[in-house]
Amino acid sequence: MEQITVGIIGMGDMGKIVNACDKPERYESLKEHYAGSSKIQIFPNGHLVSRSSNYIIYSVEAEAIDSIVAQYGPSTKQGAIVGGQTSCKAPEVAAFEKHLPSDVEIVCCHSLHGPNVDPRGQPLVLIKHRASQKSYDLVNEIFSCFGSKHVHLTADMHDRITADTQAVTHAAFLSMGTAWKANNQFPWEINRYVGGIENVKINVTLRIYSNKWHVYAGLAILNPSAKDQIRQYAESVTELFKLMLGGHRKELEKRIKTAGAAVFKQGRGEEDLLLRDEVLDRFSLGRVPSERTPNNHLSLLAVVDCWWKMDIVPYDHMICSTPLFRLWLGVTEYLFRNPNLLDEVINTAIEDNTFRSDDLEFTFAARGWSECVSFGNFSSYRDRFEQTQKYFAPRFPEATRVGNEMIKTILEKTENR
């Protein structure tokens, strides 16, 4: 390969891969941080990065993509390739088309995992929006060093699939964190929240809240499909909770099992389960009790109900699913393909009030996140996110370590799915 220079505009957690810049006030600190690297050169601003790079990646918040491309796009080197790695491609592509010179090619990207996950084997979406095959091949070659699985999509396909695989997943975990904070609970300190499925709930919730708020806000607020799904998830949570409160066993059981039959493929044997008891019990932040406390798992029931209502078949998108989605799919599958456990969940939902106050706060939280997203207000989203983030912050390092082990395990289980 000829000498190719890659430029990064935005040095956040996913942008440290090189000509690079960030906000002007961070120039001196970044220059000092990378002083020992001969292959990373820090510039004061995006104009200099754009003028000197063959492939420029905008690694910025989705909310800010238009204004930043408007500022630096006109300075792009003639014949260069430009892309972005925001989680929602519609506003990104619109910004590129609006502000980039016509001789600039556009190849977008999106690594479908967080900054602390090993990229090897993870899906990396590449979008040939306005480019020659030669330029597209070059971008593929540049990213080959990650060891990721390249998935080739259009911008529209990307946004639909990311909504299907991430919107409801994020909403569920964000709501759990908000509900635990509202109840002033650290769930790993409570016996009924330790072991099995509860381990996944706790570890993934903490993992999400340990990241930056804008990682999730862009997808939720700017992707129309995501908005619809988050609203449906809140409705599913509310309607199922009302059935539980009213003691409507037959109606609840029919709805849950109808949703499960629609979402999960028939004919699979137990040997095909993504997760099993021995896997789920390995990853605990607390001491696993000798006896498990039955839970109605409202958050899981609502996810499958939402997929059913939105006509989403989660297995259709395994090739470009995130690690968190695979974990969430693994525990929902574990529940719905275990008839005895599912019957226990339904009985608990009707007859046992142990989790009732938790479920009430969870319902409030799910509706609150849905309303926040529907208003399209980033500052409100940030405020809700960071309040809960601050509450759980002391346990983030351990949760990240355990979460990485969980993700490694689920990836091994889903490699051929």
Short mmCIF file of C-alpha atoms in Angstrom, two decimals, residues 17 19 25 62 98 146 181 190 219 252 257 272 278 308 312 353 358 364 391 397 405 408 415:
data_model
loop_
_atom_site.label_atom_id
_atom_site.label_comp_id
_atom_site.label_asym_id
_atom_site.label_seq_id
_atom_site.Cartn_x
_atom_site.Cartn_y
_atom_site.Cartn_z
CA ILE A 17 -6.56 5.05 16.68
CA ASN A 19 -3.17 12.96 12.08
CA GLU A 25 -8.52 23.71 24.27
CA ALA A 62 -24.00 12.52 16.43
CA LYS A 98 -24.21 19.23 2.36
CA PHE A 146 -8.61 -4.23 13.69
CA LYS A 181 -31.20 4.40 41.85
CA ILE A 190 -29.38 -7.82 47.69
CA LEU A 219 -29.00 6.47 18.31
CA LEU A 252 -50.70 -12.41 30.75
CA LYS A 257 -46.24 -17.12 25.14
CA ASP A 272 -28.37 -24.48 20.94
CA GLU A 278 -23.27 -22.56 34.63
CA TRP A 308 -43.21 -9.17 18.71
CA ILE A 312 -38.50 -7.92 14.86
CA ASN A 353 -45.12 -9.26 45.43
CA ASP A 358 -38.97 -2.59 41.94
CA PHE A 364 -41.77 4.72 35.71
CA TYR A 391 -24.73 6.85 41.69
CA PRO A 397 -14.00 -0.88 37.24
CA GLU A 405 -15.35 -11.84 30.61
CA LYS A 408 -15.84 -13.04 25.64
CA GLU A 415 -19.47 -17.37 16.76
#
